[in-house]
Short mmCIF file of C-alpha atoms and ligand atoms in Angstrom, two decimals:
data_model
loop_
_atom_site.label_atom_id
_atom_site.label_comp_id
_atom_site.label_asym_id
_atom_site.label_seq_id
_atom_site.Cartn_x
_atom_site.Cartn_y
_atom_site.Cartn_z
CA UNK A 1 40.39 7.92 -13.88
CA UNK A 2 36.65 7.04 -14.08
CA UNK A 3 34.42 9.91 -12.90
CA UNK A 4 30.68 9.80 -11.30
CA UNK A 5 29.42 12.24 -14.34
CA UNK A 6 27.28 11.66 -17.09
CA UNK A 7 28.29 13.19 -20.38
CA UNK A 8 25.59 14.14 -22.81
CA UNK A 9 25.74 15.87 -26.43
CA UNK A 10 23.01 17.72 -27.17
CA UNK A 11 22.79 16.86 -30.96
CA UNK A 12 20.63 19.83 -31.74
CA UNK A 13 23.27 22.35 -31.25
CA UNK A 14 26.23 19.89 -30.79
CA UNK A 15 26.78 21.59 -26.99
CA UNK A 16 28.14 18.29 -24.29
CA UNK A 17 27.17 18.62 -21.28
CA UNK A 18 28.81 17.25 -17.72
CA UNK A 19 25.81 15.98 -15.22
CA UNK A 20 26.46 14.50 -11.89
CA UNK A 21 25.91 11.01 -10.97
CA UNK A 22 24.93 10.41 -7.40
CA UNK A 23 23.38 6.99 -5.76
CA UNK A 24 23.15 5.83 -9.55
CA UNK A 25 21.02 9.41 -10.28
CA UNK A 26 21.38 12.01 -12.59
CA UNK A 27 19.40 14.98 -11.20
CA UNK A 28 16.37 15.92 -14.05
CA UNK A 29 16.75 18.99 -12.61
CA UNK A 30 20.51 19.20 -14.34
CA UNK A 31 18.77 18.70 -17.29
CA UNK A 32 17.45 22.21 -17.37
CA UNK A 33 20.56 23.92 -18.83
CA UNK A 34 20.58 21.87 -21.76
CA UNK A 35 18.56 24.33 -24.22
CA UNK A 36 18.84 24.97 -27.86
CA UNK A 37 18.64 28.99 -27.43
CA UNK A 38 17.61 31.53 -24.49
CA UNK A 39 13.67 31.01 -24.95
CA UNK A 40 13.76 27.29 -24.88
CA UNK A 41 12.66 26.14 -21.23
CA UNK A 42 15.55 23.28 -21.25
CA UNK A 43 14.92 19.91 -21.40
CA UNK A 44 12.67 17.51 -18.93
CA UNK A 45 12.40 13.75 -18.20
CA UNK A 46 9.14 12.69 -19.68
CA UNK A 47 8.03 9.23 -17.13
CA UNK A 48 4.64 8.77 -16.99
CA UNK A 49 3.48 6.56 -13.67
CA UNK A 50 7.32 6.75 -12.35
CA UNK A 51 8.42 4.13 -14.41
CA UNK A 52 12.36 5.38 -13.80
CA UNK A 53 12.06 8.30 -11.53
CA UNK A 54 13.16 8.22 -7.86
CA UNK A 55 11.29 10.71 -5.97
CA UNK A 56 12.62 10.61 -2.58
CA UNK A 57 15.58 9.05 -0.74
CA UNK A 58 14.21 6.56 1.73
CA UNK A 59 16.60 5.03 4.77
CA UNK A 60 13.06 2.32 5.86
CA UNK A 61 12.74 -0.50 3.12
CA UNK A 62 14.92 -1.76 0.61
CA UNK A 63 13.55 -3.73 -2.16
CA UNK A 64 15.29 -5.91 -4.98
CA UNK A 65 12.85 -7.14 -7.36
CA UNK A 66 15.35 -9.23 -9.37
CA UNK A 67 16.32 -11.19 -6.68
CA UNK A 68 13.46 -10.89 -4.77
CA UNK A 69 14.56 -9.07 -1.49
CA UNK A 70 12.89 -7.02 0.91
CA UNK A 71 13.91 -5.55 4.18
CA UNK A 72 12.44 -3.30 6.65
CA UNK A 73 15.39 -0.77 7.88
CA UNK A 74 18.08 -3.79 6.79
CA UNK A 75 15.87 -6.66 8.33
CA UNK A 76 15.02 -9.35 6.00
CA UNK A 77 11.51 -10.15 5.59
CA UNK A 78 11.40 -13.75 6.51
CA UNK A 79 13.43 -13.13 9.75
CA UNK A 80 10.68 -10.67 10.67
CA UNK A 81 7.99 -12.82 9.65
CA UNK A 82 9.58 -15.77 11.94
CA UNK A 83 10.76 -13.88 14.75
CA UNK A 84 9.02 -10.57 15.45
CA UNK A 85 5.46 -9.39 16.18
CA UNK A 86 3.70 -6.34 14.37
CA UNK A 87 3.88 -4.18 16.98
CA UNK A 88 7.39 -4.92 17.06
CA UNK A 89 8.11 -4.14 13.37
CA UNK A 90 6.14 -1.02 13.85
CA UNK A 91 8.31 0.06 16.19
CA UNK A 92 11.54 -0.73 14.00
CA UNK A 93 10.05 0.94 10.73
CA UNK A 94 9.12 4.49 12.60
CA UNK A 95 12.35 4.44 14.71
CA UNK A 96 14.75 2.71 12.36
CA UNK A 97 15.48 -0.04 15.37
CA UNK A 98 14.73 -3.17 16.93
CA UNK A 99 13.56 -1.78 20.27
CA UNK A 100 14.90 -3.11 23.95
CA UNK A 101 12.47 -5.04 25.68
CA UNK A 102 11.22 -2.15 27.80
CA UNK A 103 11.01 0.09 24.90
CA UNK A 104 8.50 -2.27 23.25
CA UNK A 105 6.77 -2.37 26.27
CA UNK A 106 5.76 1.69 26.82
CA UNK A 107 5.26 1.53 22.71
CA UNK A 108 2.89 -1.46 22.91
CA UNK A 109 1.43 0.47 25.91
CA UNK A 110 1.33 3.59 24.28
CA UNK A 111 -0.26 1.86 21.05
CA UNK A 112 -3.09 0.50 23.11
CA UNK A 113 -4.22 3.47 25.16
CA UNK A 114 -4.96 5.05 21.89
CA UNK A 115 -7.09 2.26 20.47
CA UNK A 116 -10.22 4.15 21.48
CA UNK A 117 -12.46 6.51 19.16
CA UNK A 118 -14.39 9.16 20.13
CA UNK A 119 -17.92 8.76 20.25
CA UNK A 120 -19.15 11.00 17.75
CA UNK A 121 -16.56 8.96 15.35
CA UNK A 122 -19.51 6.19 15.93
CA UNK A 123 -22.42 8.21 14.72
CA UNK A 124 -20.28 9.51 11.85
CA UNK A 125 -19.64 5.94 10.70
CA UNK A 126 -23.64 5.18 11.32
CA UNK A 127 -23.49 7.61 8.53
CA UNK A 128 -22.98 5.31 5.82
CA UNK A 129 -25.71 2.86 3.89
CA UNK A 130 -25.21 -0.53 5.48
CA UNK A 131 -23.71 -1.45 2.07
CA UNK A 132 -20.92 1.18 2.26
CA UNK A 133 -18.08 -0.94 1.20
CA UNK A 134 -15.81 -0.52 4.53
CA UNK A 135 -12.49 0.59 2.76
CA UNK A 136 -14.59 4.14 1.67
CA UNK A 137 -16.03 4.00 5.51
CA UNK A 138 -12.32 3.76 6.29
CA UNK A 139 -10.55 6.35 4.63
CA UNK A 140 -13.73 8.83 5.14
CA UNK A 141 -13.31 8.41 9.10
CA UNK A 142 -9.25 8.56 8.58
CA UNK A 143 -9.97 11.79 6.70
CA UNK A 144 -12.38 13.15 9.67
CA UNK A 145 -10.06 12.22 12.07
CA UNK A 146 -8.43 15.47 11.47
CA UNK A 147 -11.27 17.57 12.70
CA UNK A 148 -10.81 15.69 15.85
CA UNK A 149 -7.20 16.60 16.05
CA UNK A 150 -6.43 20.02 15.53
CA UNK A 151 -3.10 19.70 16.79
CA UNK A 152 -2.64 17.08 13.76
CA UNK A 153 -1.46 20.58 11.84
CA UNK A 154 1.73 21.34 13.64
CA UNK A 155 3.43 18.91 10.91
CA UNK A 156 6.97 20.64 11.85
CA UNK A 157 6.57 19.33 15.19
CA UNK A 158 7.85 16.14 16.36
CA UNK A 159 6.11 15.23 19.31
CA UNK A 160 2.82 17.24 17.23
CA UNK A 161 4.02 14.58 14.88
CA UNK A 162 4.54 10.98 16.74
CA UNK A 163 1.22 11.60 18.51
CA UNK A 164 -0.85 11.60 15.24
CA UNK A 165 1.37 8.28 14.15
CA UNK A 166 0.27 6.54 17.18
CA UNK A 167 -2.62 7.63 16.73
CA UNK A 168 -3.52 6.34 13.73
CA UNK A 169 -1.83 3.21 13.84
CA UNK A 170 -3.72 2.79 17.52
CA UNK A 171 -7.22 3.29 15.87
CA UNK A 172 -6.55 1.84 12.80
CA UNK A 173 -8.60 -1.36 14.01
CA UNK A 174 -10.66 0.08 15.92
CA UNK A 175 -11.65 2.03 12.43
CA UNK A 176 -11.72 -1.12 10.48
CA UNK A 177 -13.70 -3.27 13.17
CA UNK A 178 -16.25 -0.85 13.44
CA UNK A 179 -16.95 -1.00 9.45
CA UNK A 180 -17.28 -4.18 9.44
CA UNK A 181 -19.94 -4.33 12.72
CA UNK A 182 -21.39 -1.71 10.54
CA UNK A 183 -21.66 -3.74 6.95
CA UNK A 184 -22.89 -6.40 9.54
CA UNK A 185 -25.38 -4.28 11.27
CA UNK A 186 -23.87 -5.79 14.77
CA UNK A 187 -23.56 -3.50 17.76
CA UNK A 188 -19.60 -2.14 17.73
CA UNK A 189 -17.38 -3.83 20.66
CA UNK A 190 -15.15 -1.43 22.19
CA UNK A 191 -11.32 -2.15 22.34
CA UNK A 192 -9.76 -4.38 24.99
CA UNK A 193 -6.76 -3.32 25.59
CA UNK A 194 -5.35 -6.55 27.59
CA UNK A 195 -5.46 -8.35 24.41
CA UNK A 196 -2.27 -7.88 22.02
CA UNK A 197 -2.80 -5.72 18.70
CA UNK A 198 -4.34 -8.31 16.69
CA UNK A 199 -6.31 -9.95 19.26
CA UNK A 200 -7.73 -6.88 20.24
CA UNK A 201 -8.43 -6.61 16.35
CA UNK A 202 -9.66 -9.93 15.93
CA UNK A 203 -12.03 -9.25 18.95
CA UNK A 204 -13.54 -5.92 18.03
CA UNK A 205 -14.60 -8.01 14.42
CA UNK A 206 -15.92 -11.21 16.11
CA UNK A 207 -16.70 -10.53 19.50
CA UNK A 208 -20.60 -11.19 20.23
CA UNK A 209 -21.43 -11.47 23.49
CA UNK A 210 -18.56 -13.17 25.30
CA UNK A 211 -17.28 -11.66 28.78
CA UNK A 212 -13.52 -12.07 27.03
CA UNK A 213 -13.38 -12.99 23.28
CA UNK A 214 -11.23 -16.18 23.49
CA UNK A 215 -8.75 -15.49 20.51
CA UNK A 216 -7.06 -18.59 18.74
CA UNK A 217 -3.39 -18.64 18.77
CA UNK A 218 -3.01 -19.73 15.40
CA UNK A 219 -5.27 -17.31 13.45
CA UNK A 220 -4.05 -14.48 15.37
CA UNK A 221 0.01 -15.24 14.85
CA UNK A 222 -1.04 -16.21 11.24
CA UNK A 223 -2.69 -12.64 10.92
CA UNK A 224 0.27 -10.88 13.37
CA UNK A 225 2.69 -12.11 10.36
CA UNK A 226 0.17 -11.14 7.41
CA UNK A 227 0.62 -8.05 9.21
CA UNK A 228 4.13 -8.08 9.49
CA UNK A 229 4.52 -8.98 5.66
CA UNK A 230 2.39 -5.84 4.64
CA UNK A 231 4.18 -3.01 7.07
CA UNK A 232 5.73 -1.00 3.95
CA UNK A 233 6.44 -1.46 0.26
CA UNK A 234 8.77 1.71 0.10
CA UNK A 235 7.52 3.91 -2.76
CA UNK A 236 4.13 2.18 -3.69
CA UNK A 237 0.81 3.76 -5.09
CA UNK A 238 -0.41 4.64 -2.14
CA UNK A 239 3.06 5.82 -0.26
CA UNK A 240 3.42 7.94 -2.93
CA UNK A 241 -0.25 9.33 -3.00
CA UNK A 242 0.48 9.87 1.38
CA UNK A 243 3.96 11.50 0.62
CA UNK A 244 2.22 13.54 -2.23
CA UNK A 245 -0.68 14.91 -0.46
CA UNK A 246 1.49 15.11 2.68
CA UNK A 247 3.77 17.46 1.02
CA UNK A 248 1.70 20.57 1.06
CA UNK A 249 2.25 20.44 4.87
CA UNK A 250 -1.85 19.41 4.90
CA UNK A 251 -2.03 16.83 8.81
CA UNK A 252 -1.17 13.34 8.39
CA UNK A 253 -4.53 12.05 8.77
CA UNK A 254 -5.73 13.76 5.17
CA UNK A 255 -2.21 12.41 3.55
CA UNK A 256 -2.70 8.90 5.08
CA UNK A 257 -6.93 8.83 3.76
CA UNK A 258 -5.38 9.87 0.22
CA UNK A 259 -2.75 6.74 0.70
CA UNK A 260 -5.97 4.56 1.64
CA UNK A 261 -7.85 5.65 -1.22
CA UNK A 262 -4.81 4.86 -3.49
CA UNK A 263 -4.97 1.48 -1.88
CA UNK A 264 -8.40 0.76 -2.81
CA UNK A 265 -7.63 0.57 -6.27
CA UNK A 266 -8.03 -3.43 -7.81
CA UNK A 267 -4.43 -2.94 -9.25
CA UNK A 268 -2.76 -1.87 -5.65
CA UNK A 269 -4.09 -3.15 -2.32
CA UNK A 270 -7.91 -4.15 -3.80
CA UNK A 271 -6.19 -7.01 -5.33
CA UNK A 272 -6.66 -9.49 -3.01
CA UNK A 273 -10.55 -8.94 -3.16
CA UNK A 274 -10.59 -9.07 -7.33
CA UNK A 275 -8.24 -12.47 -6.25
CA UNK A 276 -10.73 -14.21 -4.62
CA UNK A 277 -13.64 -13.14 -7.11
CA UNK A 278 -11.52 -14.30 -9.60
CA UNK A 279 -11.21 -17.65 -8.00
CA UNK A 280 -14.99 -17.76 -7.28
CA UNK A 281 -15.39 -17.33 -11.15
CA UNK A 282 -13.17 -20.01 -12.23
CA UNK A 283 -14.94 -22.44 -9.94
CA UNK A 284 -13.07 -25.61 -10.14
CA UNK A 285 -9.87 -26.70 -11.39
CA UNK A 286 -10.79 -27.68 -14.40
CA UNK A 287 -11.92 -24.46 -15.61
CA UNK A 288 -8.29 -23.18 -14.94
CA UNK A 289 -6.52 -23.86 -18.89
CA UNK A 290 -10.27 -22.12 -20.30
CA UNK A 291 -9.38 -19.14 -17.99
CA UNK A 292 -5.33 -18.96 -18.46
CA UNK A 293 -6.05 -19.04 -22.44
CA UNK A 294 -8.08 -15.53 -21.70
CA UNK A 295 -5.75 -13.82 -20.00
CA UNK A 296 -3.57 -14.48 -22.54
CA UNK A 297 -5.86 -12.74 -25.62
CA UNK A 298 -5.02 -9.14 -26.30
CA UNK A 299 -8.90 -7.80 -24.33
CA UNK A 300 -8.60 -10.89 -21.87
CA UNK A 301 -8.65 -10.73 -18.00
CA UNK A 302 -5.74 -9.77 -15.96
CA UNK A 303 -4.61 -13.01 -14.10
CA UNK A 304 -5.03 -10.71 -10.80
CA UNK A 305 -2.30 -11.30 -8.29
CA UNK A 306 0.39 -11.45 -10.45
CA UNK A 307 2.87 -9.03 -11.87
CA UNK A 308 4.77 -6.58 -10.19
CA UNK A 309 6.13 -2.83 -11.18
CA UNK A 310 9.67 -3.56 -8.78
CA UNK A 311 9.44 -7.69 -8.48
CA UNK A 312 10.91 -9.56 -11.45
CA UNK A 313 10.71 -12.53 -9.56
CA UNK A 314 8.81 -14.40 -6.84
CA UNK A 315 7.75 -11.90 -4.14
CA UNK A 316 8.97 -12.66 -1.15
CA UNK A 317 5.95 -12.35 1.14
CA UNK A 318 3.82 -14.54 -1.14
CA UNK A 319 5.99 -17.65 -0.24
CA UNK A 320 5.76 -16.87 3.02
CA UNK A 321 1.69 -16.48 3.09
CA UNK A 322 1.89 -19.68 0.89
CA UNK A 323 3.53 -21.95 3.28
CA UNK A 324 1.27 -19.69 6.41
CA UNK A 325 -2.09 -20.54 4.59
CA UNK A 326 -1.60 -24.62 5.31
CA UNK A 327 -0.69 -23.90 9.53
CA UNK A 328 -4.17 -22.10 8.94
CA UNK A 329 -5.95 -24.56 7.25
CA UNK A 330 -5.26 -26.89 9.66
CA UNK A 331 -7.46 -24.86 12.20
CA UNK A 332 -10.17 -23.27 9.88
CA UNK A 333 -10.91 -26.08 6.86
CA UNK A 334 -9.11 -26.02 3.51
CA UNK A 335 -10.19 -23.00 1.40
CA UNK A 336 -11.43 -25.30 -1.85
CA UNK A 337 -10.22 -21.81 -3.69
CA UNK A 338 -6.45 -23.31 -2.92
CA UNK A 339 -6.59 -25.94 -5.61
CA UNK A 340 -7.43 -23.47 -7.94
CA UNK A 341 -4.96 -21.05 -7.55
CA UNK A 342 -2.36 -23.71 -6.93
CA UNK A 343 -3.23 -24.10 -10.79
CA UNK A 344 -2.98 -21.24 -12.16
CA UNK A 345 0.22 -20.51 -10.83
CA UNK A 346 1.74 -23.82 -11.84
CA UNK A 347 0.49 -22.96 -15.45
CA UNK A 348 1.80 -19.54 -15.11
CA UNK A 349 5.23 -20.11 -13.75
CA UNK A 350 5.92 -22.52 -17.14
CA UNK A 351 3.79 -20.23 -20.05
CA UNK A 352 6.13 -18.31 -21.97
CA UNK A 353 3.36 -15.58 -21.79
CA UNK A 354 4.37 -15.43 -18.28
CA UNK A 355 8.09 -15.77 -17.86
CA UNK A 356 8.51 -13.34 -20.64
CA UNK A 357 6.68 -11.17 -18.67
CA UNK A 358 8.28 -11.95 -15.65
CA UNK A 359 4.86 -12.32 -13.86
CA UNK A 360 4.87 -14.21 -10.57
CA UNK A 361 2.44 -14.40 -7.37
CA UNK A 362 2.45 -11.31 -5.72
CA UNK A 363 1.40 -10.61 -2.00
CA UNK A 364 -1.98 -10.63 -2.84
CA UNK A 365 -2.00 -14.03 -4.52
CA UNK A 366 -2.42 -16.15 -1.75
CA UNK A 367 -3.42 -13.46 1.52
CA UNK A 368 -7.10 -13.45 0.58
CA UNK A 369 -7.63 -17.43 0.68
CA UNK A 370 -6.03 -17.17 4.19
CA UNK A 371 -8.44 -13.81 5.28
CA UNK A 372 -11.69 -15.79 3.29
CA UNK A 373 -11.04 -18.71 5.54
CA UNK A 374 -10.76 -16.81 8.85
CA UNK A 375 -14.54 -15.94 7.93
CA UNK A 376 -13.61 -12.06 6.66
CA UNK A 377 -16.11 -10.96 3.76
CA UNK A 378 -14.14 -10.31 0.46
CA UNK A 379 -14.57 -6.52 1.06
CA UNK A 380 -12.69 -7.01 3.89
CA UNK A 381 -9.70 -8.00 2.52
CA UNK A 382 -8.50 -4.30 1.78
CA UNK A 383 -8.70 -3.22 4.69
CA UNK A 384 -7.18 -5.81 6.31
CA UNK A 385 -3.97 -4.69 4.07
CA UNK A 386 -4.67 -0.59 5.03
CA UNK A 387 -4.36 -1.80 9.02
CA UNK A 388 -1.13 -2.63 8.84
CA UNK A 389 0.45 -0.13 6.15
CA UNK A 390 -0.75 2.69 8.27
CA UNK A 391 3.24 2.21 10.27
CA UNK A 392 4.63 2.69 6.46
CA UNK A 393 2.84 5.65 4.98
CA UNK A 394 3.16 7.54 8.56
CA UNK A 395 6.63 6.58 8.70
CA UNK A 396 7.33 7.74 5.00
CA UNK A 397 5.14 11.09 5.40
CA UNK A 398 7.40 11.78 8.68
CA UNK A 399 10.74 10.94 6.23
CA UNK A 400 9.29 13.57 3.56
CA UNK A 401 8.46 16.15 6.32
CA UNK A 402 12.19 15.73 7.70
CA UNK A 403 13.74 16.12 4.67
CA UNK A 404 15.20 19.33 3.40
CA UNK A 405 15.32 18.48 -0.17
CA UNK A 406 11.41 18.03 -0.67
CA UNK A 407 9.26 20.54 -1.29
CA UNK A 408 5.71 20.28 -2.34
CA UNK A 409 5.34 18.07 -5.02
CA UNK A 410 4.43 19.40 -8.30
CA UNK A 411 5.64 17.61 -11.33
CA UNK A 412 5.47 19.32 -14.95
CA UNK A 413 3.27 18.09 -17.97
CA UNK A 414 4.26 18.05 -21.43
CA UNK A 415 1.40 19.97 -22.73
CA UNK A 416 0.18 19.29 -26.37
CA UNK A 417 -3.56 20.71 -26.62
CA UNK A 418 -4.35 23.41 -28.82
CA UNK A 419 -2.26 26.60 -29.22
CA UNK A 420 -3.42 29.53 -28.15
CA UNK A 421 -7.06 30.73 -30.31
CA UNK A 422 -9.40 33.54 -29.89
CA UNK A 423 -13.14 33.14 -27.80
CA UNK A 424 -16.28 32.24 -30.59
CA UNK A 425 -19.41 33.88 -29.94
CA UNK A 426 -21.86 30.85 -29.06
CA UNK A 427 -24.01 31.61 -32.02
CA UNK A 428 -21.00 31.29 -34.24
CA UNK A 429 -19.82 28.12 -33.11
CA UNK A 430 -19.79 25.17 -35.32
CA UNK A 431 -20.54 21.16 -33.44
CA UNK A 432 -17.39 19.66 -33.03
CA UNK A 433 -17.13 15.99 -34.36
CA UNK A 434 -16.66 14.50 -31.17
N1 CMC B 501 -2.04 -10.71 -15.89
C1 CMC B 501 -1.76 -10.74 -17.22
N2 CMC B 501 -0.85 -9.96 -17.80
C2 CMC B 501 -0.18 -9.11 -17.04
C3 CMC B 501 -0.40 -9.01 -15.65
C4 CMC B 501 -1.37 -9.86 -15.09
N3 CMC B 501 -1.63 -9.83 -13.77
N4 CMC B 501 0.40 -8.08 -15.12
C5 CMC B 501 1.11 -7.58 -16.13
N5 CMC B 501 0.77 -8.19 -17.29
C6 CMC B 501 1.35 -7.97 -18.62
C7 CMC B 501 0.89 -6.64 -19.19
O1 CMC B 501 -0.28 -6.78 -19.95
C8 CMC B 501 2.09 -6.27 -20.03
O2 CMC B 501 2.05 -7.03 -21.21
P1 CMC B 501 2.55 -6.39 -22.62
O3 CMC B 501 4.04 -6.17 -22.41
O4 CMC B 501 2.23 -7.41 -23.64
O5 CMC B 501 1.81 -5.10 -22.78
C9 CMC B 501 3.28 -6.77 -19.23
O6 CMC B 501 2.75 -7.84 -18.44
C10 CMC B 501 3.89 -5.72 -18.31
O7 CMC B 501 2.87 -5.26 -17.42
P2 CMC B 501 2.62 -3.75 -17.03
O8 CMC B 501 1.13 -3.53 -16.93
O9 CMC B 501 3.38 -2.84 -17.95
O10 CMC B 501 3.28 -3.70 -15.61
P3 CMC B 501 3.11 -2.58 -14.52
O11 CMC B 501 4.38 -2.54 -13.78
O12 CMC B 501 2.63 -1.31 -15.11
O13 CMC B 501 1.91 -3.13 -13.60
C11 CMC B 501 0.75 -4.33 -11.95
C12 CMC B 501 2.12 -3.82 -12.42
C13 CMC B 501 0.87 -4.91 -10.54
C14 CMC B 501 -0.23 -3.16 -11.87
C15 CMC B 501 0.24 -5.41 -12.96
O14 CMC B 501 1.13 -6.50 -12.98
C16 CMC B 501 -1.17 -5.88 -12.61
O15 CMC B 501 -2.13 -5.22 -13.00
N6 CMC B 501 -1.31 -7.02 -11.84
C17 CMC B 501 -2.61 -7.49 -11.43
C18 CMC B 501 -3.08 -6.66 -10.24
C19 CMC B 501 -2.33 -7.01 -8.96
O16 CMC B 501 -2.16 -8.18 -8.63
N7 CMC B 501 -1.94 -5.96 -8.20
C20 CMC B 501 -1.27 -6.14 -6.92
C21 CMC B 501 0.16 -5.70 -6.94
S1 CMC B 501 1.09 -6.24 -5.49
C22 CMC B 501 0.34 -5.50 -4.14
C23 CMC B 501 0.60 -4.05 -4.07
O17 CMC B 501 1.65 -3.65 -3.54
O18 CMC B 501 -0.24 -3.29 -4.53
#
């Protein structure tokens, strides 16, 4: 009869050991017993960056790299993407279901009678040089958020708890607007709250003196799906930087400015801004073999928006932004950029360097030639993927706070500096070679 154990011999004393195997885990923590004598601490996974470490048990998205799945709470992706609205899919990811009619109703209402800021959140964002790149203005007026909301500390509570999430996810726009009118040096425009999420979004950023900003269908279902497509990753960079922070019980609005920091970073959500400078470097088509034959050499470029820690395969929300960026096209121009990153990918997908690797378009392949052609700035382009991740990392920080297995993170090092020596008088030191 087959058993859900592990067996492991310890080959330094010959001792076998019997470790439980749950949801395709062993526990490291079972790994502790295994010890060659009474002083030896016992033995530890060593994983730097997570490689093969779950950290959490998640019941929000599922991902399957190989085949190239992903669903929000056991909703395919590309049904979302066709079907739903943002607001919509926020609502499933922080309550785990598709919401009746009249439930999305008081949550859309909710969501936009918290879209305002308060004033003194204006002249902290006047703050900044006007060449503050707006992901730092961001997460800085995320992270001061919480000296607006003292109440933001009562992390155990759950109403304490749903008002921050609305919260943020209400002013996230309002946030990211506001940067840009401030990189701009235009006046702000307050939120109107008759428009829907993203037009209200889309308003705030272009908005100059129009009674009603008149906002085209197109662009804003185009970026109501981009939206959509970049809700939650499950346990990403920056979720796990939220969940992380989060766990010392510190408000959500700190955890969530750590997960937007995490973000920033060109190899996580900053992507799709090193995409389109890559693209601006190539310059033309022809250029493309030159460039691919680069990437390729051991110091060479990374071939940014490619490659993927959990997708082996194609990601699923690049094909959708792929076939999205032509119904956008057709109201803003063809990006020229297209051609070339058409290109590269048809070179990647047949180099062996590449399917090796297993290195395909990711989600920020193709999102910043649709953002660059609704007329955002490149720096933009970040933040445009922090609006819309907010529902995941509050949604994950509220699944950590619920559960009773996590504790405050605090993983162990394998520590191999010096051993223990005795303090040198600074007259009798000697330089070191370094
Ligand atoms: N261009 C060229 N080579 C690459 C690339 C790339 N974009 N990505 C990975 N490789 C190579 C890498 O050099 C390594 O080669 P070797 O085995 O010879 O050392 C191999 O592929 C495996 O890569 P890795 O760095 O071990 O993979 P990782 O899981 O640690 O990194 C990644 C994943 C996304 C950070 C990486 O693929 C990358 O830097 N991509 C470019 C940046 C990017 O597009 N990031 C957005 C990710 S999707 C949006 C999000 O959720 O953040």
């Amino acid at each position: 009869m087959p058993k859900d154990t592990l067996s492991v011999t310890d080959n330094r004393t010959g001792k076998t050991y019997e470790l439980p195997i749950a949801n395709g885990c062993i526990r490291t923590a079972d790994l502790r017993q295994i010890k060659t004598g009474p002083e030896d601490f016992g033995l530890m996974g060593y994983d730097p960056a997570f490689l093969n470490t779950a950290n959490c048990t998640s019941r929000i998205t599922f991902i399957d790299g190989d085949k190239g799945i992903l669903e929000y709470r056991g909703y395919p992706i590309e049904q979302l993407a066709e079907h739903s609205t943002y607001l919509e899919v926020a609502y499933l990811i922080m309550h785990g279901e598709l919401p009746t009619k009249k439930e999305l109703d008081d949550f859309t209402f909710l969501v936009m009678h918290h879209t305002y800021v308060h004033e003194n959140i204006k002249t902290f964002m006047d703050g900044f040089r006007y060449d503050a790149h707006p992901m730092s203005i961001l997460a800085s007026t995320v992270a001061a958020l919480s000296g607006f909301y003292p109440d933001a500390k009562h992390v155990k509570d759950a109403r304490a708890r749903r008002v921050q999430m609305v919260r943020m996810i209400a002013k996230m726009p309002t946030i990211a607007a506001f940067s840009y009118r401030h990189s701009m040096g235009l006046p702000y425009v307050y939120p109107n709250n008759d428009l829907s999420y993203v037009g209200n979004f889309l308003s705030m950023v272009r908005n100059i003196g129009e009674a009603k900003y008149a906002v085209n269908p197109v662009l804003e279902r185009a970026l109501d799906v981009l939206f959509i497509l970049h809700a939650d990753h499950e346990q990403n960079c920056s979720t796990t930087a939220t969940r992380l922070v989060g766990s010392s019980e510190v408000d959500p609005f700190s955890a969530v400015a750590a997960g937007i920091e995490a973000l920033y970073g060109p190899l996580h959500g900053g992507a799709n801004e090193a995409v389109l400078r890559m693209l601006r470097e190539i310059g033309h088509v022809a250029k493309v073999p030159q460039f691919m034959k680069k990437v390729k050499e051991a110091d060479g470029p990374k071939l940014m928006g490619f490659g993927h820690r959990v997708y082996k395969s194609y990601d699923p929300r690049a094909k959708v932004i792929k076939r999205m960026a032509e119904q956008v096209f057709e109201v803003t121009g063809k990006n020229p950029l297209i051609d070339i990153a058409v290109e590269l990918e048809r070179i990647a997908l047949q180099d062996d360097y590449f399917v090796k690797r297993k290195l395909y378009p990711n989600v920020d392949f193709y999102s910043g030639l649709i953002y660059e052609a609704m007329g955002f700035p490149v720096d933009m382009f970040p933040v445009l993927f922090a609006i819309p991740r907010t529902v995941g990392w509050c949604s994950q920080w509220e699944e950590m706070i619920t559960d009773d297995e996590q504790k405050i993170a605090r993983p162990r090092q394998v520590y191999l500096g010096p051993k223990r020596r005795d303090y040198v008088a600074v007259e009798k030191r000697k330089p070191s070679s370094t």
